[in-house]
């Protein structure tokens, strides 16, 4: 069976997903594309022979579409995801599931009413080989209990439209999800430290910043977010446990030695750095649609990340104090969420 996919919002991420589905993955085909900008929708759809839609609801209802991908602007996600659930169609939604916890709760309520999991959220780091190996080491217990995790998330630069809160709810949200998954527990407090600001790029940003999270059992996670570091896309993570540490190894693809010295390549973007993770993530989603069994990050994960990010944004905008994170108990409907990769 070929899963016939309708994609809403063919911006940079959407186009990268389309290229991957078309050129790399098996079992899926993009048959419909929707964008308010019809010129862009046509430019993306034509080479695929896909149908162009200007209304998300019409694409979602189309008989030719089996499953939906939502890669539009975050605030537009809720409407599309709710419509897909209403139509009983599986939906892959890029992060964030929705920008507020309240919107994520509405999605969870709709999915629960539908009676089966239909939503997978695009937290691709769970599919990254190195993070998966880190998790296997921690889960084995061989280096004891994790006590601290030091994370670094650096982007070369961001657009002028990137607002101050996005350092948390668009960028740090990846560590929020990955750390919940890695440690298998929730966070209870958030705090933000504000180092000296870079002179590069925008005064409206606190760049860099350090988000500090504490988990239920007291594990301390610090996350350096620096979105205008200039030199490349650099992701680091070290977990410190009772009798050892485990960290992401350098992701460089080549090492060069010459008369100028010893150089490594640095990734340039998330699409580059997480290439393998995106491939596994989307292949896994297509497979889950084929077999009718949703897996991977769920609406609950989307909600939990949104709650932590809301607290992080409050801490960033506040006076430097610690903000309590309060979330609902995990509903039984989501208790069997597997962090497994299908296929
Ligand atoms: C972007 O939306 C992503 O998802 C990237 O992974 C992240 O590094 C970047 O900061 C975000 O803006």
Coordinates of C-alpha atoms and ligand atoms in Angstrom, one line a residue:
X1 CA 0.0 0.0 0.0
X2 CA 1.2 3.5 -0.7
X3 CA 0.2 6.0 1.9
X4 CA -1.3 9.0 0.0
X5 CA -0.2 12.1 1.9
X6 CA -1.7 15.6 1.9
X7 CA 0.7 18.3 3.2
X8 CA -0.4 21.6 4.6
X9 CA 2.1 24.4 4.7
X10 CA 5.0 23.7 2.2
X11 CA 7.6 26.1 3.7
X12 CA 11.2 25.1 4.3
X13 CA 10.4 22.2 6.6
X14 CA 7.5 21.0 4.5
X15 CA 9.6 21.0 1.4
X16 CA 12.4 19.1 3.1
X17 CA 9.8 16.5 4.2
X18 CA 8.4 16.3 0.7
X19 CA 11.8 15.8 -0.8
X20 CA 12.6 13.0 1.7
X21 CA 9.3 11.2 1.1
X22 CA 9.7 11.5 -2.6
X23 CA 13.4 10.7 -3.0
X24 CA 14.5 8.7 0.1
X25 CA 11.6 6.9 1.8
X26 CA 9.4 4.1 0.7
X27 CA 5.6 3.6 1.1
X28 CA 4.5 7.2 0.9
X29 CA 3.6 9.7 -1.8
X30 CA 2.6 13.4 -1.5
X31 CA -0.6 13.7 -3.5
X32 CA -1.9 17.0 -2.3
X33 CA -0.4 20.3 -1.1
X34 CA -2.2 23.2 0.5
X35 CA -0.9 26.7 1.1
X36 CA -2.6 30.1 1.3
X37 CA 0.1 31.2 -1.1
X38 CA -1.2 29.4 -4.2
X39 CA 1.9 30.3 -6.2
X40 CA 4.1 28.5 -3.7
X41 CA 1.7 25.6 -3.5
X42 CA 1.7 25.2 -7.3
X43 CA 5.5 25.4 -7.5
X44 CA 5.8 22.6 -4.9
X45 CA 2.9 20.4 -6.2
X46 CA 3.5 20.5 -10.0
X47 CA 6.8 18.4 -10.1
X48 CA 5.0 15.8 -7.9
X49 CA 1.8 15.7 -10.0
X50 CA 0.0 16.6 -6.7
X51 CA -3.3 18.4 -6.4
X52 CA -3.2 22.0 -5.1
X53 CA -5.6 23.1 -2.4
X54 CA -6.1 26.6 -0.9
X55 CA -8.1 25.3 2.1
X56 CA -6.7 22.9 4.6
X57 CA -10.2 21.5 5.4
X58 CA -10.8 20.6 1.8
X59 CA -7.4 18.8 1.5
X60 CA -8.1 16.9 4.8
X61 CA -11.5 15.8 3.5
X62 CA -10.3 14.8 0.1
X63 CA -11.0 11.1 -0.7
X64 CA -7.5 10.8 -2.4
X65 CA -5.7 11.7 0.9
X66 CA -5.1 9.0 3.5
X67 CA -2.9 10.9 6.0
X68 CA -2.0 14.5 6.7
X69 CA 1.2 16.3 7.4
X70 CA 1.0 19.7 9.0
X71 CA 4.1 21.8 8.5
X72 CA 2.5 25.2 8.6
X73 CA 3.2 28.1 11.1
X74 CA 2.7 26.9 14.7
X75 CA -0.4 28.9 15.6
X76 CA -2.2 27.3 12.5
X77 CA -1.5 23.7 13.6
X78 CA -4.5 23.3 16.0
X79 CA -7.1 23.9 13.3
X80 CA -5.6 21.4 10.9
X81 CA -4.8 18.7 13.5
X82 CA -8.4 19.0 14.9
X83 CA -9.8 18.7 11.4
X84 CA -7.7 15.6 10.6
X85 CA -8.8 14.0 13.9
X86 CA -12.4 14.8 13.0
X87 CA -11.9 13.1 9.6
X88 CA -10.4 10.1 11.3
X89 CA -7.1 10.5 9.4
X90 CA -3.6 10.0 10.9
X91 CA -1.7 13.3 11.2
X92 CA 2.0 14.1 11.5
X93 CA 2.3 17.6 13.0
X94 CA 5.6 19.5 13.2
X95 CA 6.6 20.9 16.5
X96 CA 5.1 22.7 18.3
X97 CA 1.9 20.7 18.4
X98 CA 0.3 24.0 19.2
X99 CA 1.7 27.1 20.8
X100 CA -0.3 26.9 24.1
X101 CA -1.0 24.1 26.5
X102 CA -4.7 24.9 26.3
X103 CA -4.7 24.3 22.5
X104 CA -2.8 21.0 23.1
X105 CA -5.5 20.0 25.6
X106 CA -8.2 20.5 23.0
X107 CA -6.3 18.3 20.6
X108 CA -5.9 15.6 23.3
X109 CA -9.7 15.8 24.1
X110 CA -10.5 15.4 20.4
X111 CA -8.2 12.4 20.0
X112 CA -9.5 10.7 23.1
X113 CA -13.1 11.2 21.7
X114 CA -12.0 9.7 18.4
X115 CA -11.0 6.6 20.5
X116 CA -7.5 6.0 19.0
X117 CA -4.2 7.8 18.6
X118 CA -4.0 9.6 15.4
X119 CA -1.4 12.3 16.1
X120 CA 2.4 12.1 15.9
X121 CA 4.4 15.2 16.8
X122 CA 7.6 16.0 15.0
X123 CA 10.1 15.8 17.8
X124 CA 12.7 14.2 15.6
X125 CA 15.6 14.0 18.1
X126 CA 14.0 10.9 19.6
X127 CA 15.0 9.2 16.4
X128 CA 18.6 10.4 16.3
X129 CA 21.0 7.4 16.7
X130 CA 23.3 9.2 19.2
X131 CA 20.5 10.3 21.5
X132 CA 19.0 6.8 21.3
X133 CA 22.4 5.3 22.3
X134 CA 22.7 7.8 25.2
X135 CA 19.2 6.7 26.4
X136 CA 20.2 3.0 26.1
X137 CA 23.2 3.7 28.4
X138 CA 21.2 5.5 31.0
X139 CA 18.3 3.0 30.9
X140 CA 20.9 0.1 31.4
X141 CA 21.7 1.6 34.8
X142 CA 25.4 0.8 34.2
X143 CA 26.5 4.3 35.2
X144 CA 23.9 4.8 37.9
X145 CA 21.2 7.4 38.1
X146 CA 21.5 10.5 36.0
X147 CA 22.0 13.6 38.2
X148 CA 22.6 16.5 35.7
X149 CA 22.4 17.0 32.0
X150 CA 24.3 19.8 30.2
X151 CA 22.8 20.7 26.8
X152 CA 23.9 23.2 24.1
X153 CA 21.7 24.3 21.2
X154 CA 23.3 26.7 18.8
X155 CA 21.9 28.0 15.6
X156 CA 24.1 30.0 13.1
X157 CA 21.4 32.7 12.9
X158 CA 17.7 33.3 13.0
X159 CA 15.4 35.6 11.0
X160 CA 14.3 39.0 12.2
X161 CA 10.8 37.6 12.7
X162 CA 12.1 35.3 15.4
X163 CA 10.6 36.7 18.7
X164 CA 12.2 36.5 22.2
X165 CA 9.9 33.8 23.4
X166 CA 10.9 31.6 20.5
X167 CA 14.3 30.9 22.1
X168 CA 12.2 28.7 24.5
X169 CA 9.1 27.6 22.6
X170 CA 10.7 27.1 19.1
X171 CA 14.3 26.2 20.0
X172 CA 14.6 24.9 23.5
X173 CA 11.4 22.9 23.0
X174 CA 13.6 20.2 21.4
X175 CA 15.6 19.7 24.6
X176 CA 12.5 19.9 26.7
X177 CA 11.0 16.9 24.7
X178 CA 14.3 15.0 24.4
X179 CA 15.1 15.4 28.1
X180 CA 11.6 14.2 29.2
X181 CA 12.1 11.2 27.0
X182 CA 15.7 10.6 28.0
X183 CA 15.1 10.9 31.7
X184 CA 11.6 9.4 31.6
X185 CA 10.2 11.9 34.0
X186 CA 8.5 15.3 34.0
X187 CA 10.0 18.7 35.0
X188 CA 8.7 20.7 38.0
X189 CA 10.5 24.0 37.8
X190 CA 12.0 26.3 35.2
X191 CA 14.4 29.2 35.5
X192 CA 16.3 31.3 33.0
X193 CA 19.8 32.8 33.4
X194 CA 20.7 35.7 31.2
X195 CA 24.4 36.0 30.2
X196 CA 26.0 39.0 28.5
X197 CA 24.2 39.4 25.1
X198 CA 25.9 38.9 21.8
X199 CA 26.4 42.1 19.7
X200 CA 25.4 40.2 16.6
X201 CA 21.9 40.4 15.3
X202 CA 18.8 41.5 17.3
X203 CA 18.6 43.5 20.5
X204 CA 15.0 42.2 21.1
X205 CA 16.5 38.8 21.9
X206 CA 18.1 37.5 25.1
X207 CA 20.8 35.7 23.2
X208 CA 22.4 33.6 24.6
X209 CA 20.3 32.4 27.5
X210 CA 20.4 29.4 29.8
X211 CA 17.2 27.5 30.6
X212 CA 17.5 25.5 33.8
X213 CA 14.9 22.8 34.4
X214 CA 14.5 20.5 37.4
X215 CA 12.8 17.2 37.2
X216 CA 10.5 15.4 39.7
X217 CA 13.5 13.4 41.1
X218 CA 15.8 16.5 41.2
X219 CA 17.8 16.0 38.0
X220 CA 19.1 19.4 36.9
X221 CA 19.1 20.2 33.2
X222 CA 20.9 23.3 31.9
X223 CA 20.3 24.2 28.2
X224 CA 22.4 26.9 26.5
X225 CA 20.3 28.4 23.8
X226 CA 22.4 30.6 21.4
X227 CA 20.6 31.3 18.2
X228 CA 23.1 33.6 16.5
X229 CA 26.4 31.9 17.1
X230 CA 27.4 32.5 13.5
X231 CA 29.7 29.6 13.0
X232 CA 27.2 26.7 12.5
X233 CA 24.5 24.5 14.0
X234 CA 25.9 22.9 17.1
X235 CA 24.1 20.5 19.3
X236 CA 25.7 19.0 22.4
X237 CA 24.5 17.0 25.3
X238 CA 26.2 15.4 28.3
X239 CA 24.4 13.4 31.0
X240 CA 26.3 13.1 34.3
X241 CA 25.3 10.1 36.3
X242 CA 26.5 8.6 39.6
X243 CA 29.5 6.7 38.3
X244 CA 30.0 7.9 34.7
X245 CA 28.9 10.3 32.0
X246 CA 27.5 9.8 28.5
X247 CA 27.4 12.4 25.8
X248 CA 26.7 12.9 22.1
X249 CA 29.9 12.5 20.2
X250 CA 31.0 15.0 17.7
X251 CA 28.7 14.8 14.7
X252 CA 31.3 16.0 12.2
X253 CA 31.3 14.1 9.0
X254 CA 34.9 14.5 8.0
X255 CA 38.1 15.5 9.7
X256 CA 40.7 17.4 7.6
X257 CA 44.4 17.7 8.4
X258 CA 46.6 20.0 6.4
X259 CA 49.3 22.6 6.8
X260 CA 46.8 24.9 8.5
X261 CA 46.0 22.4 11.1
X262 CA 43.2 19.9 12.0
X263 CA 39.6 20.9 11.0
X264 CA 36.2 19.3 11.5
X265 CA 33.0 20.1 9.6
X266 CA 30.3 21.7 11.6
X267 CA 26.6 21.2 10.6
X268 CA 24.9 24.2 9.1
X269 CA 21.3 23.5 10.0
X270 CA 18.9 21.2 11.8
X271 CA 18.1 19.5 8.4
X272 CA 21.8 18.8 8.0
X273 CA 22.5 17.7 11.6
X274 CA 19.4 15.6 12.1
X275 CA 19.2 14.2 8.5
X276 CA 19.2 10.6 9.8
X277 CA 16.7 11.3 12.5
X278 CA 14.2 12.9 10.1
X279 CA 14.5 9.9 7.8
X280 CA 13.8 7.4 10.6
X281 CA 11.1 9.6 12.0
X282 CA 9.1 10.0 8.7
X283 CA 9.7 6.3 7.6
X284 CA 8.4 5.3 11.0
X285 CA 5.3 7.5 10.6
X286 CA 4.5 6.2 7.1
X287 CA 4.8 2.6 8.5
X288 CA 2.6 3.4 11.4
X289 CA -0.1 4.7 9.1
X290 CA 0.2 1.6 6.9
X291 CA -0.3 -0.7 9.9
X292 CA -2.9 1.6 11.6
X293 CA -0.9 1.9 14.8
X294 CA 0.3 5.4 15.8
X295 CA 3.6 5.5 17.6
X296 CA 6.3 8.1 18.5
X297 CA 5.8 11.4 20.3
X298 CA 2.1 11.8 21.0
X299 CA -0.3 14.7 21.7
X300 CA 0.5 14.2 25.4
X301 CA 4.2 14.8 24.6
X302 CA 3.2 17.9 22.6
X303 CA 1.1 19.1 25.6
X304 CA 3.9 18.4 28.2
X305 CA 6.5 20.2 26.2
X306 CA 4.1 23.2 25.8
X307 CA 3.5 23.4 29.6
X308 CA 7.3 23.4 30.3
X309 CA 7.9 26.0 27.6
X310 CA 5.1 28.2 28.9
X311 CA 6.9 28.2 32.3
X312 CA 10.2 28.8 30.5
X313 CA 8.8 31.8 28.7
X314 CA 7.4 33.1 32.0
X315 CA 10.8 32.8 33.6
X316 CA 12.4 34.5 30.6
X317 CA 10.0 37.5 30.8
X318 CA 10.0 37.6 34.6
X319 CA 12.5 38.8 37.2
X320 CA 14.9 35.8 37.1
X321 CA 12.9 33.8 39.7
X322 CA 12.0 30.1 39.5
X323 CA 8.7 29.2 37.9
X324 CA 6.7 26.2 39.0
X325 CA 5.5 23.8 36.2
X326 CA 2.1 22.4 36.7
X327 CA 0.6 19.9 34.4
X328 CA -2.4 17.6 34.4
X329 CA -1.8 13.9 35.2
X330 CA -1.1 11.8 32.2
X331 CA -4.5 10.5 30.9
X332 CA -4.9 6.7 30.8
X333 CA -5.5 7.1 27.1
X334 CA -1.8 8.0 26.6
X335 CA -0.4 5.6 29.2
X336 CA 0.8 3.1 26.6
X337 CA 2.6 5.6 24.4
X338 CA 5.6 3.8 23.2
X339 CA 8.9 5.7 22.5
X340 CA 9.5 2.9 20.0
X341 CA 10.4 3.3 16.4
X342 CA 8.1 1.2 14.1
X343 CA 9.5 -0.4 11.0
Ligands
LIG1 C1 13.7 25.4 14.3 O1 12.3 25.6 14.2 C2 14.0 24.0 14.7 O2 13.2 23.2 14.9 C3 15.5 23.8 14.8 O3 15.7 22.4 15.2 C4 16.0 24.7 15.9 O4 17.4 24.5 16.0 C5 15.7 26.1 15.6 O5 16.2 26.9 16.7 C6 14.2 26.3 15.4 O6 14.0 27.7 15.1

